Amino acid sequence: MRRSLEGAFREFAEARAGQLFRSGSLLTSGDTHLAEDLVQETLGRMYVVWGRSAVRLGNPAAYAQTVLVRAFLAHQRRRSAGERPSGDIPEQTAAGADDPSLRLTLLEALRQLPPKDRAVVVLRYWEDRSIEETADALHLSSAAVRTRSHRALARLRTQLGGDISEFAAQ
């Protein structure tokens, strides 16, 4: 029984690690090292609950995404979270992009958002979650998610100049 649970977890972890890493990279504004740490912490927490609640986890992928976001927010609350590496460009990006300058511009704009606003934007628009799913993952009300997403998008538009197509054309 235990071996089958471990095999099921291993399959889950192998299947979801890439998606979790991409989400983690967006949450951390391109800090791939921190994204790897968050994925590792997420999978570690998932492993702990896997055996005793694998049946109760209706959607383990969504649960893992929630754990990732909560781990990110917990990291942001730590005093050391304000430390930044000296280089401006990370060693690698989360996924290949046609235009690296656009990716860097978007990551820098995301970096300027407060952590909870960044989490709302990533969950709502990158992960394509509903308002209710996002609210549940972040322990917020639906109204708070709407407000945060509205303000975050307005801030991103201000930072990016209102029209993202000008960046896509470069």
Coordinates of C-alpha atoms in Angstrom, one line a residue:
M1 CA 0.0 0.0 0.0
R2 CA 2.8 2.4 1.0
R3 CA 4.7 1.7 -2.1
S4 CA 1.7 2.4 -4.3
L5 CA 1.1 5.8 -2.6
E6 CA 4.8 6.7 -3.1
G7 CA 4.5 5.7 -6.7
A8 CA 1.4 7.8 -7.2
F9 CA 3.1 10.8 -5.5
R10 CA 6.2 10.4 -7.7
E11 CA 4.0 10.4 -10.8
F12 CA 2.1 13.5 -9.5
A13 CA 5.4 15.3 -8.7
E14 CA 7.0 14.5 -12.0
A15 CA 3.8 15.7 -13.9
R16 CA 3.3 18.9 -11.9
A17 CA 6.8 20.1 -11.2
G18 CA 7.2 22.0 -14.5
Q19 CA 3.9 23.9 -14.0
L20 CA 4.6 24.6 -10.4
F21 CA 8.0 26.0 -11.4
R22 CA 6.5 28.3 -14.1
S23 CA 4.0 29.6 -11.6
G24 CA 6.7 30.0 -9.0
S25 CA 8.9 31.9 -11.5
L26 CA 6.0 34.3 -12.2
L27 CA 5.3 34.8 -8.5
T28 CA 9.0 35.5 -7.8
S29 CA 9.3 37.8 -10.8
G30 CA 11.8 35.6 -12.5
D31 CA 13.9 34.5 -9.5
T32 CA 14.4 31.0 -10.6
H33 CA 16.3 29.9 -7.6
L34 CA 13.6 31.0 -5.2
A35 CA 11.0 29.4 -7.6
E36 CA 12.9 26.1 -7.3
D37 CA 12.9 26.4 -3.5
L38 CA 9.2 27.1 -3.5
V39 CA 8.5 24.1 -5.7
Q40 CA 10.6 21.9 -3.4
E41 CA 8.8 23.2 -0.3
T42 CA 5.4 22.6 -2.0
L43 CA 6.2 19.1 -3.0
G44 CA 7.6 18.4 0.4
R45 CA 4.3 19.6 2.0
M46 CA 2.3 17.6 -0.5
Y47 CA 4.3 14.5 0.3
V48 CA 3.5 14.9 4.0
V49 CA -0.3 15.0 3.4
W50 CA -0.3 12.6 0.4
G51 CA -0.6 9.4 2.4
R52 CA -3.1 10.4 4.9
S53 CA -5.4 12.5 2.7
A54 CA -4.8 11.4 -0.9
V55 CA -8.4 10.3 -1.1
R56 CA -9.6 13.6 0.3
L57 CA -7.6 15.7 -2.1
G58 CA -10.2 16.1 -4.8
N59 CA -7.9 18.0 -7.0
P60 CA -4.3 17.6 -5.9
A61 CA -3.0 19.9 -8.7
A62 CA -5.1 22.8 -7.4
Y63 CA -4.1 22.0 -3.9
A64 CA -0.4 22.0 -4.8
Q65 CA -0.9 25.4 -6.5
T66 CA -2.5 26.7 -3.4
V67 CA 0.4 25.4 -1.3
L68 CA 2.9 27.1 -3.7
V69 CA 1.1 30.5 -3.4
R70 CA 1.0 30.2 0.4
A71 CA 4.6 29.3 0.6
F72 CA 5.5 32.3 -1.6
L73 CA 3.4 34.6 0.6
A74 CA 5.0 33.2 3.8
H75 CA 8.5 33.8 2.2
Q76 CA 7.5 37.4 1.5
R77 CA 6.6 38.0 5.1
R78 CA 10.1 37.0 6.2
R79 CA 12.6 39.8 6.9
S80 CA 15.1 38.3 4.5
A81 CA 12.7 38.3 1.6
G82 CA 13.7 41.9 0.7
E83 CA 17.2 40.7 -0.3
R84 CA 17.8 40.8 -4.1
P85 CA 20.7 39.3 -6.1
S86 CA 23.1 41.8 -7.5
G87 CA 22.4 40.9 -11.2
D88 CA 19.4 42.3 -13.0
I89 CA 18.9 39.4 -15.4
P90 CA 18.2 35.9 -14.0
E91 CA 20.3 32.9 -15.2
Q92 CA 17.3 31.5 -17.0
T93 CA 13.7 32.3 -17.6
A94 CA 10.7 30.2 -16.6
A95 CA 9.9 29.1 -20.2
G96 CA 11.1 30.0 -23.6
A97 CA 9.8 33.2 -25.0
D98 CA 9.9 34.7 -28.5
D99 CA 10.9 38.0 -27.1
P100 CA 13.2 38.0 -24.1
S101 CA 12.9 41.8 -23.6
L102 CA 9.2 41.5 -23.4
R103 CA 9.5 38.7 -20.8
L104 CA 12.0 40.8 -18.7
T105 CA 9.7 43.9 -18.9
L106 CA 6.7 41.9 -17.7
L107 CA 8.7 40.2 -14.9
E108 CA 10.0 43.6 -13.8
A109 CA 6.5 45.0 -13.8
L110 CA 5.3 42.0 -11.8
R111 CA 8.1 42.5 -9.3
Q112 CA 6.8 46.0 -8.6
L113 CA 3.5 44.7 -7.4
P114 CA 3.0 43.8 -3.7
P115 CA 3.2 40.0 -3.1
K116 CA -0.6 39.4 -2.6
D117 CA -1.4 41.5 -5.7
R118 CA 1.2 39.5 -7.7
A119 CA -0.3 36.3 -6.4
V120 CA -3.8 37.4 -7.5
V121 CA -2.6 38.3 -11.0
V122 CA -0.7 35.1 -11.4
L123 CA -3.6 32.9 -10.2
R124 CA -6.3 34.8 -12.1
Y125 CA -4.6 35.5 -15.4
W126 CA -1.7 33.1 -15.7
E127 CA -3.3 30.0 -14.0
D128 CA -6.8 31.0 -15.3
R129 CA -8.5 30.5 -12.0
S130 CA -11.9 31.8 -11.1
I131 CA -12.4 34.6 -8.6
E132 CA -13.7 32.1 -6.1
E133 CA -10.8 29.7 -6.5
T134 CA -8.3 32.5 -6.2
A135 CA -10.1 33.8 -3.1
D136 CA -10.0 30.3 -1.5
A137 CA -6.3 29.9 -2.3
L138 CA -5.4 33.2 -0.7
H139 CA -7.9 33.2 2.1
L140 CA -9.5 36.4 0.8
S141 CA -13.1 37.3 0.0
S142 CA -14.2 37.4 -3.6
A143 CA -14.6 41.1 -3.4
A144 CA -11.0 41.5 -2.2
V145 CA -9.8 39.4 -5.1
R146 CA -11.7 41.6 -7.6
T147 CA -10.4 44.8 -5.9
R148 CA -6.8 43.5 -5.8
S149 CA -6.9 42.3 -9.4
H150 CA -8.4 45.6 -10.6
R151 CA -5.8 47.7 -8.8
A152 CA -2.9 45.4 -9.8
L153 CA -3.9 45.5 -13.5
A154 CA -4.3 49.3 -13.3
R155 CA -0.8 49.5 -11.8
L156 CA 0.6 47.2 -14.5
R157 CA -1.0 49.3 -17.2
T158 CA 0.6 52.4 -15.7
Q159 CA 4.0 50.7 -15.6
L160 CA 3.8 49.2 -19.0
G161 CA 2.3 52.3 -20.7
G162 CA -1.2 51.1 -21.0
D163 CA -0.8 49.2 -24.3
I164 CA 1.1 45.9 -24.2
S165 CA 1.1 45.7 -28.0
E166 CA 3.9 48.3 -28.1
F167 CA 6.1 45.8 -26.3
A168 CA 5.1 42.9 -28.4
A169 CA 6.0 44.7 -31.6
Q170 CA 9.7 45.3 -30.5

